[in-house]
mmCIF file of C-alpha atoms in Angstrom:
data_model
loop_
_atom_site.group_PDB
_atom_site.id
_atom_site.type_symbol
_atom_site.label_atom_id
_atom_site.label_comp_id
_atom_site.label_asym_id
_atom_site.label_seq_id
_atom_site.Cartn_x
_atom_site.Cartn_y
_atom_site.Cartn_z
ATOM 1 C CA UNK A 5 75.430 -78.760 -147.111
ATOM 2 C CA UNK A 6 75.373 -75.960 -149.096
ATOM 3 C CA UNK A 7 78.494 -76.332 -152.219
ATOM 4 C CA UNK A 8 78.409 -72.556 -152.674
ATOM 5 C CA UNK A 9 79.157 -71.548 -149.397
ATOM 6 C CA UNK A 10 79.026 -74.766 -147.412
ATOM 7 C CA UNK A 11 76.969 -73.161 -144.766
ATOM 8 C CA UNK A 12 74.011 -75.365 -143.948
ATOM 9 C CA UNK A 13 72.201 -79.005 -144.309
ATOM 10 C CA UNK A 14 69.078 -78.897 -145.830
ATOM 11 C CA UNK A 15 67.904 -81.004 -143.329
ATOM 12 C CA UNK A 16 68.211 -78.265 -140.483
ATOM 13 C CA UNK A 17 65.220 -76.407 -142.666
ATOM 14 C CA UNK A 18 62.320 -75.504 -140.799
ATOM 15 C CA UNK A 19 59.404 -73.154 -142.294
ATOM 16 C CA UNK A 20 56.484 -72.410 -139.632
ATOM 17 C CA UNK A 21 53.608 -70.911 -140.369
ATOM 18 C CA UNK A 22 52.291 -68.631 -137.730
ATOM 19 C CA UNK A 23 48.741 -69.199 -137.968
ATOM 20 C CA UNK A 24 48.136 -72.580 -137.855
ATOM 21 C CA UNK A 25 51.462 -73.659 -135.685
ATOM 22 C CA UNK A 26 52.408 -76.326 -139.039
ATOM 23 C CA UNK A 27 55.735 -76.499 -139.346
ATOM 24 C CA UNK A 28 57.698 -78.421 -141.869
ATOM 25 C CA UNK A 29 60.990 -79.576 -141.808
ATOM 26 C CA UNK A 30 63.203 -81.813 -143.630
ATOM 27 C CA UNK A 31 64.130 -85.236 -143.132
ATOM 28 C CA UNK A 32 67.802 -86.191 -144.971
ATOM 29 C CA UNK A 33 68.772 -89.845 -145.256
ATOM 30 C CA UNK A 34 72.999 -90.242 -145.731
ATOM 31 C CA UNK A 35 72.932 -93.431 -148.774
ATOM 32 C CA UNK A 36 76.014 -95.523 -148.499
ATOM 33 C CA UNK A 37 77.633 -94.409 -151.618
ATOM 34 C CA UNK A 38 77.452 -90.674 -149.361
ATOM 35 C CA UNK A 39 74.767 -89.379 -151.240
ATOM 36 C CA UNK A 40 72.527 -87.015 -149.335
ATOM 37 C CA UNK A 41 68.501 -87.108 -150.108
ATOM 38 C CA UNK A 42 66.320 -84.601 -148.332
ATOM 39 C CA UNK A 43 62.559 -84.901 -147.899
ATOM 40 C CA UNK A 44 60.022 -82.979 -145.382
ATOM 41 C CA UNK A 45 57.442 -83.681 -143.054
ATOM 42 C CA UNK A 46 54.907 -81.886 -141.752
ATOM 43 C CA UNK A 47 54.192 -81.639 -137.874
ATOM 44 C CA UNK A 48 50.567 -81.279 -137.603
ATOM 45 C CA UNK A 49 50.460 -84.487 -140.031
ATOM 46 C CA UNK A 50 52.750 -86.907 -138.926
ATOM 47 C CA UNK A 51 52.592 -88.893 -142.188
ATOM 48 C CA UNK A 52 55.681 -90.925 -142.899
ATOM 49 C CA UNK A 53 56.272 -91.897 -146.419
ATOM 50 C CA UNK A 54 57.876 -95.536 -146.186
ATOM 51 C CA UNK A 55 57.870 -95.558 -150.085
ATOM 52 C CA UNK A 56 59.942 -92.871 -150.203
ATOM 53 C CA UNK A 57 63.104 -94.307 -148.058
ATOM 54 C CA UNK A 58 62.415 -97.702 -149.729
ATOM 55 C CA UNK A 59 63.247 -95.480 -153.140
ATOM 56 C CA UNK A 60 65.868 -93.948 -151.447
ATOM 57 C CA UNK A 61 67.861 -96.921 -149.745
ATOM 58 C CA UNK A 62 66.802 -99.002 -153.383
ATOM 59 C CA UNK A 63 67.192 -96.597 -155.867
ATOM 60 C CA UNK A 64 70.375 -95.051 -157.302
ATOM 61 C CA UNK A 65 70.094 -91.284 -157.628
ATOM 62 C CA UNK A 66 71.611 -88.503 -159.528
ATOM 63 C CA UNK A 67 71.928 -84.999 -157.631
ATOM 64 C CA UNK A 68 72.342 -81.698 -159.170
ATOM 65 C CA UNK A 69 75.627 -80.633 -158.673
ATOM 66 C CA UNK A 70 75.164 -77.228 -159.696
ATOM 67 C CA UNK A 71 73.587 -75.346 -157.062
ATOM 68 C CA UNK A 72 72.909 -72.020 -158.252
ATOM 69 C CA UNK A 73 71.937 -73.133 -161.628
ATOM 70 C CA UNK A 74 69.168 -75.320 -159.613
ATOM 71 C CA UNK A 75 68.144 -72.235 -157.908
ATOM 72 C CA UNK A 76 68.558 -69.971 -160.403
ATOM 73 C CA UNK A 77 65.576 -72.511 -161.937
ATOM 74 C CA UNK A 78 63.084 -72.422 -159.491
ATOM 75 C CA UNK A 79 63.773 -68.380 -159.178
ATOM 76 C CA UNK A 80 62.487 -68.030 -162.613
ATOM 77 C CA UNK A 81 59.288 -70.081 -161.400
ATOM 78 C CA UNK A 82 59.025 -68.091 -158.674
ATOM 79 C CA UNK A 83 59.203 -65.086 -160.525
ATOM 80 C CA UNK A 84 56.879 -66.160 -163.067
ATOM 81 C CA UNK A 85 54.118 -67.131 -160.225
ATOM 82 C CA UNK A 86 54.394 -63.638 -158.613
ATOM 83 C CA UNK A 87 54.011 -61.783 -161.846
ATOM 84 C CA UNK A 88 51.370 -63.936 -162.800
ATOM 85 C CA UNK A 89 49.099 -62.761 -159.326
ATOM 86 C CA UNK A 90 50.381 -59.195 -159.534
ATOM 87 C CA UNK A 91 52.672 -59.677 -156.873
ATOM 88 C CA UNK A 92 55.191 -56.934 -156.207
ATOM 89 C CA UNK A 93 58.549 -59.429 -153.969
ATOM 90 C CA UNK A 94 60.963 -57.654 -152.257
ATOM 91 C CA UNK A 95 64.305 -59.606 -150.761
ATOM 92 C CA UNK A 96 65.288 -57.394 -147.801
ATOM 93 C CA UNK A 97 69.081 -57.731 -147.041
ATOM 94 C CA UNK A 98 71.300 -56.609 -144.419
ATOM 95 C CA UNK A 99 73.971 -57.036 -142.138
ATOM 96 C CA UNK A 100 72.051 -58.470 -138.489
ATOM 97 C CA UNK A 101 70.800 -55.603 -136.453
ATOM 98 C CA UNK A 102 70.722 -52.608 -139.355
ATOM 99 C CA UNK A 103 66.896 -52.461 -138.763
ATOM 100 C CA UNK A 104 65.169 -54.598 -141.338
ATOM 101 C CA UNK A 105 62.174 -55.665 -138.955
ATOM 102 C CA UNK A 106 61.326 -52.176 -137.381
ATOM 103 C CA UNK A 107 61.518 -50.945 -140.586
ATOM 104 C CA UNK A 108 59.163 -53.877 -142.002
ATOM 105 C CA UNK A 109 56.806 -53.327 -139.088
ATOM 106 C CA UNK A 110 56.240 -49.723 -139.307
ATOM 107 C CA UNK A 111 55.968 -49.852 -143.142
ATOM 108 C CA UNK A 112 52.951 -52.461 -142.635
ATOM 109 C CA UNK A 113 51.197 -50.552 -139.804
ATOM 110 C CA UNK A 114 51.414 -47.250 -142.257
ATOM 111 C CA UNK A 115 50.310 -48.709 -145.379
ATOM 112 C CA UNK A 116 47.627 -51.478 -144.047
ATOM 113 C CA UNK A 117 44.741 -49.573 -145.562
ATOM 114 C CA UNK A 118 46.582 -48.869 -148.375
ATOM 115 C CA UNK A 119 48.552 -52.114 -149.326
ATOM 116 C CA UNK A 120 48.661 -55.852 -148.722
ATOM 117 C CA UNK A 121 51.548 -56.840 -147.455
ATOM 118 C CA UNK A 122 52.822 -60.441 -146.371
ATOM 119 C CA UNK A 123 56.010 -61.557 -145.098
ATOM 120 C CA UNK A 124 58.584 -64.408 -145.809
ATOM 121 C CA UNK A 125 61.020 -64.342 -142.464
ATOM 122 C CA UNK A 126 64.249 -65.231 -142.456
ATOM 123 C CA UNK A 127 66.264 -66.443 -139.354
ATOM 124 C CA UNK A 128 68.838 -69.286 -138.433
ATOM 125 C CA UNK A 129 67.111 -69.675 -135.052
ATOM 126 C CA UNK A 130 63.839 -68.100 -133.460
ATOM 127 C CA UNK A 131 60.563 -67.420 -134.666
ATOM 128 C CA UNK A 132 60.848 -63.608 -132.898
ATOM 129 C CA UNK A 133 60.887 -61.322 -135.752
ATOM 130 C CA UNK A 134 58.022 -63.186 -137.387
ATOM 131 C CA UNK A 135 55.870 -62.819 -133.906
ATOM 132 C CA UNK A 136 56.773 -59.149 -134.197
ATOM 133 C CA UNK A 137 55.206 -58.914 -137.882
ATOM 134 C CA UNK A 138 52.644 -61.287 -136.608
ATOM 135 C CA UNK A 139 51.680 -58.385 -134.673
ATOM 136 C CA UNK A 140 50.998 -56.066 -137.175
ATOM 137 C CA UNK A 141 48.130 -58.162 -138.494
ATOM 138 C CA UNK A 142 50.121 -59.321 -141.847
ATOM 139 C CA UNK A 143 50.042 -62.879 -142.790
ATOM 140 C CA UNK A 144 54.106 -64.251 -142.671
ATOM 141 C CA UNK A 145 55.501 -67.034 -142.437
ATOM 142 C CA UNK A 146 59.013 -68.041 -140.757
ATOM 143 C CA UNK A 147 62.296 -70.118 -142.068
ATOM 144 C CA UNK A 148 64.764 -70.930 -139.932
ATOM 145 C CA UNK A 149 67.702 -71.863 -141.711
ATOM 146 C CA UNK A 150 69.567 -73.714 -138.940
ATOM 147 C CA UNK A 151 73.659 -72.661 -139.695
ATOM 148 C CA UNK A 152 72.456 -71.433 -142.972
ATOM 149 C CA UNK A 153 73.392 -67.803 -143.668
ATOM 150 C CA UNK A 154 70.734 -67.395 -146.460
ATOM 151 C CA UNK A 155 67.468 -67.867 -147.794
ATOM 152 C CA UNK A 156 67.203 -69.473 -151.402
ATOM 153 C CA UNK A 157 64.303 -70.035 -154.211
ATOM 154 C CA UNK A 158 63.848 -73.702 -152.805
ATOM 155 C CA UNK A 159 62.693 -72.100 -149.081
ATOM 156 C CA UNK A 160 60.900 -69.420 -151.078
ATOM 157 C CA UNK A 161 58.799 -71.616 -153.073
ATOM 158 C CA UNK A 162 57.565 -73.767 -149.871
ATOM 159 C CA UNK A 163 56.895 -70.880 -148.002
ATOM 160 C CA UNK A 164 55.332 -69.139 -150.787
ATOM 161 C CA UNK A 165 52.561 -72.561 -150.521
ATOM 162 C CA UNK A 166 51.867 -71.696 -146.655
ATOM 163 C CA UNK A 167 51.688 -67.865 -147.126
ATOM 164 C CA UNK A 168 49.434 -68.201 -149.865
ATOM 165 C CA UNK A 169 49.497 -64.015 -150.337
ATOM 166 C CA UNK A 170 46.760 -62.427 -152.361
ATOM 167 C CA UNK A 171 46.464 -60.811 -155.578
ATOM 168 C CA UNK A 172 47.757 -57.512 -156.672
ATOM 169 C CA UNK A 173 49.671 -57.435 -153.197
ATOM 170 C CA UNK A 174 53.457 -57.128 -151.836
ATOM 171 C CA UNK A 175 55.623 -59.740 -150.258
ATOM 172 C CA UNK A 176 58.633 -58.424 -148.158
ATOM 173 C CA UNK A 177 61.311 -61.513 -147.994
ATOM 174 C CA UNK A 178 62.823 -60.428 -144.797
ATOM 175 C CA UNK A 179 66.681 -62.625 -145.519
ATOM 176 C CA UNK A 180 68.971 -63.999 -143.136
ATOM 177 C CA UNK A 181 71.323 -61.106 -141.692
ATOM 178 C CA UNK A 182 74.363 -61.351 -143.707
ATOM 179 C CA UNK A 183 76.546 -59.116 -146.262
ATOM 180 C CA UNK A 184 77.403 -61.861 -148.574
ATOM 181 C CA UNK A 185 75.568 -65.261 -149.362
ATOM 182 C CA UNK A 186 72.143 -63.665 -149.933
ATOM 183 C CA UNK A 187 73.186 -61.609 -152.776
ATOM 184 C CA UNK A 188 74.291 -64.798 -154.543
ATOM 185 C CA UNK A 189 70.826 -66.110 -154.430
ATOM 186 C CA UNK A 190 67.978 -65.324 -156.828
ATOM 187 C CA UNK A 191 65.083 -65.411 -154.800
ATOM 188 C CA UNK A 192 62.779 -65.060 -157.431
ATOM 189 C CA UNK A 193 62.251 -61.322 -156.419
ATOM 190 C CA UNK A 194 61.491 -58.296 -158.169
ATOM 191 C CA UNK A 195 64.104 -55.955 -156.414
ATOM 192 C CA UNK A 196 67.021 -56.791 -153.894
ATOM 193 C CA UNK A 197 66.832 -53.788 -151.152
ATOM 194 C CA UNK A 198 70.049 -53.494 -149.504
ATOM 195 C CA UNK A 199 69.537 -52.343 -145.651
ATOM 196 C CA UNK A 200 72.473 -50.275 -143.743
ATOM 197 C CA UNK A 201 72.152 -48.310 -140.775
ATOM 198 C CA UNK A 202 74.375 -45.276 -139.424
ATOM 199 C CA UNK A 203 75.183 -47.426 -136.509
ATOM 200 C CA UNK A 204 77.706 -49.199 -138.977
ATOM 201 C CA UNK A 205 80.748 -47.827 -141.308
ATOM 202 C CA UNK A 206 79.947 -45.872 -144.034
ATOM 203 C CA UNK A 207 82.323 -47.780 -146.002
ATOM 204 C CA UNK A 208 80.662 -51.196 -146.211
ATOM 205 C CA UNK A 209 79.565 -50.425 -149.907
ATOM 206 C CA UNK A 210 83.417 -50.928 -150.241
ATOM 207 C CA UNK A 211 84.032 -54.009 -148.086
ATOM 208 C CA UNK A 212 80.899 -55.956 -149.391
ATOM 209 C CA UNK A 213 80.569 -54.121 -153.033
ATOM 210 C CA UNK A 214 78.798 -57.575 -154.431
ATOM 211 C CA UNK A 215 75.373 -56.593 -152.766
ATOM 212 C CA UNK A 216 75.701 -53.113 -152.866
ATOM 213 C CA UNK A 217 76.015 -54.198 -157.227
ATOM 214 C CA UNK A 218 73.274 -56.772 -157.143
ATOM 215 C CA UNK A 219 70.694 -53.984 -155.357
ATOM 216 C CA UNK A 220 68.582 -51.775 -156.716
ATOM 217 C CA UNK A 221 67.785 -50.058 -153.977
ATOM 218 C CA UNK A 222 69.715 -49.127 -150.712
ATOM 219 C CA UNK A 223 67.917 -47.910 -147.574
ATOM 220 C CA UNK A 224 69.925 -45.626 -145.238
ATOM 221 C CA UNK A 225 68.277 -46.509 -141.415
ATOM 222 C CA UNK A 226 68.606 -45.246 -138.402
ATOM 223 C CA UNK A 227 69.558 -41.593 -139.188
ATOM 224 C CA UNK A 228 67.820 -39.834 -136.432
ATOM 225 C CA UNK A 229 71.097 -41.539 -134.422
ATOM 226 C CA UNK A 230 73.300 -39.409 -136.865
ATOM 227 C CA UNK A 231 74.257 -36.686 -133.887
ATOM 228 C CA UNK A 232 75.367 -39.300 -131.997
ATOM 229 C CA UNK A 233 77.530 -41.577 -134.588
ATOM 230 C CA UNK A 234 80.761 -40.813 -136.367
ATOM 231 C CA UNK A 235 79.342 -41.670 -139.828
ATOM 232 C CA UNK A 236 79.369 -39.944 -142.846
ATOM 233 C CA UNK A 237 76.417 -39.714 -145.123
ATOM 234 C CA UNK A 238 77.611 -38.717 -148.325
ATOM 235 C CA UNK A 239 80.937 -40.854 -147.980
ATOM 236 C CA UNK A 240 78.815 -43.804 -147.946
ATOM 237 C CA UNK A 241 76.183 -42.386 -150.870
ATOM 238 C CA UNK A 242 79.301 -41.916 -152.670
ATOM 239 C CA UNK A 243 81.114 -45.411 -152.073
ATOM 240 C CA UNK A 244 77.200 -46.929 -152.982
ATOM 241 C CA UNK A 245 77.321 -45.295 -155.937
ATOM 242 C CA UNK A 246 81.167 -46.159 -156.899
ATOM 243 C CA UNK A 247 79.865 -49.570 -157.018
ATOM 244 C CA UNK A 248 76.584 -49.492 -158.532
ATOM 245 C CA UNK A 249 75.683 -45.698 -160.123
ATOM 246 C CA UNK A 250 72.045 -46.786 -161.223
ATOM 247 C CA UNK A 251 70.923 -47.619 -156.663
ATOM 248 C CA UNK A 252 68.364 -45.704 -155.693
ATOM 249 C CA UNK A 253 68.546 -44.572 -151.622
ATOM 250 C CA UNK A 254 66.481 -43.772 -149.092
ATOM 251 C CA UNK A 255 67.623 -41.926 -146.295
ATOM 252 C CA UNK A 256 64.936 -42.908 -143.240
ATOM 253 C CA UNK A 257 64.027 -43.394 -139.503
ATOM 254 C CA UNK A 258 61.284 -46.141 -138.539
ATOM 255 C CA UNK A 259 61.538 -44.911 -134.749
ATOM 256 C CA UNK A 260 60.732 -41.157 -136.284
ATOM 257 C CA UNK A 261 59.146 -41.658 -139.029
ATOM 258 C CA UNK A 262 61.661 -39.500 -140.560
ATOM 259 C CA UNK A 263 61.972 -39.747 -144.488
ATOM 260 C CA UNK A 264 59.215 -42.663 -144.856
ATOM 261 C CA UNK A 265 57.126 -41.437 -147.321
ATOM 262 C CA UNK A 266 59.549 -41.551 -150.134
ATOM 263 C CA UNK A 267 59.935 -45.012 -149.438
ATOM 264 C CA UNK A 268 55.829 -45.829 -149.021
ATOM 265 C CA UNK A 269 55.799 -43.951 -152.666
ATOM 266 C CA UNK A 270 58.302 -45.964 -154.350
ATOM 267 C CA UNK A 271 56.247 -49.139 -152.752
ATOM 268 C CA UNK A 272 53.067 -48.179 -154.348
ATOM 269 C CA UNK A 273 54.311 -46.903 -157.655
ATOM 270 C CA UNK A 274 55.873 -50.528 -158.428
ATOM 271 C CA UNK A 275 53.071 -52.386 -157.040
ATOM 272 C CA UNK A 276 50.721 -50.512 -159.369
ATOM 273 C CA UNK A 277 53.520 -51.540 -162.286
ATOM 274 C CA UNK A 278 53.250 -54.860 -161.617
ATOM 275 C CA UNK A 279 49.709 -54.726 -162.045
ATOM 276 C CA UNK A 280 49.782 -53.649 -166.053
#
């Protein structure tokens, strides 16, 4: 279980990787003492490792108690191995349904012959959105997170070894839907976009400020729905703003096509940053 936010076992983990049907997920033994030790195994292997549970049933073991300071680690190493291959990773975050896959999808199917772009795909259940990017032609791999409400540097780091994305490219980290939890999390990313649609309030830069603040960039979706919602654009540019004056939005449709090209420039400007 997650001690942050208590929201998952590691051992519901599952990472899949689309083109060759592996998936991995993790094995947790419960010691006596109620010490929890997580391991994985691999489907299309089906190795067992009996020295490992003779370790664990034999073996007293100390666990990190401090789980973001663990993660907060391996962010840094993720951050380093990106930079170190050029890699421009974004951690996409929203509430569920605000529009982070259509808007994924249309970005890669505009910017294929310009950019290469894998994904990381976050879900609790389902491999659906990652069939739906699947279909664009980009290389991404799926996580389902079982109860979890987040994706952390640990899942990033073993799905980063089955995506195996190529130099000087991008890698969209699609997170679980959820407000909260994923802004706590260093992914290992070089900017946390922050994903609202018109479909919701324009006052959820108030009610869930901690993301809006951790973001440096918010994308506005959905507005060709705007004649048909009661939402207020420059309320909610304002309240985004009132928490965090230095995010940088994008107002934009994916169905339209409506206000995309800022957002494809911004893409290519910071990939060609992270290659000097």
């Amino acid at each position: 279980m997650c001690v942050t936010c208590g929201c998952y076992d590691d051992g519901e983990i599952k990472i899949t990787n689309l083109e060759t049907d592996n998936t991995e997920h993790n094995h947790t033994h419960t010691l006596p003492d109620g010490t929890v030790i997580t391991h994985s195994h691999s489907h299309d292997t089906h190795i067992e490792a009996p020295q490992i549970h003779a370790k664990i049933h034999n073996t007293t073991i100390s666990l990190e108690q401090d789980i973001l300071a663990k993660n907060n680690l391996l962010a840094a190493q993720n951050r380093g191995w990106f930079k170190g291959r050029n890699i421009l990773a974004l951690n996409l975050m929203s509430s569920p349904g605000a529009g982070k896959t259509t808007l994924l999808t249309q970005t890669i199917n505009d910017l294929k012959h310009q950019l290469s772009i894998s994904v990381i795909e976050g879900d609790q259940e389902t491999a659906n959105d990652a069939k739906k990017i699947k279909e664009t032609g980009s290389k991404v791999i799926q996580i389902n997170t079982g109860t979890g409400c987040h994706l952390d540097a640990s899942m990033i780091e073993r799905g980063l070894q089955q995506l195996n994305p190529p130099l000087n490219s991008v890698v969209m980290i699609e997170n679980v839907g959820n407000l909260v939890c994923p802004a706590l999390f260093d992914l290992g990313e070089l900017t946390k976009v922050v994903i609202l649609s018109v479909t919701e309030g324009e006052d959820k830069p108030l009610k869930y400020p901690h993301i809006f603040r951790a973001s440096n960039i918010m994308i506005l979706t959905k507005i060709d729905l705007l004649p048909y919602v009661d939402f207020d654009v420059k309320k909610c540019i304002d309240y985004a703003r009132q928490i965090n004056p230095q995010i940088q939005i994008f107002q934009v449709s994916a169905t339209s096509s409506t206000g995309l090209e800022k957002w494809y420039a911004w893409l290519i400007e910071n990939l060609k940053n992270c290659q000097h």
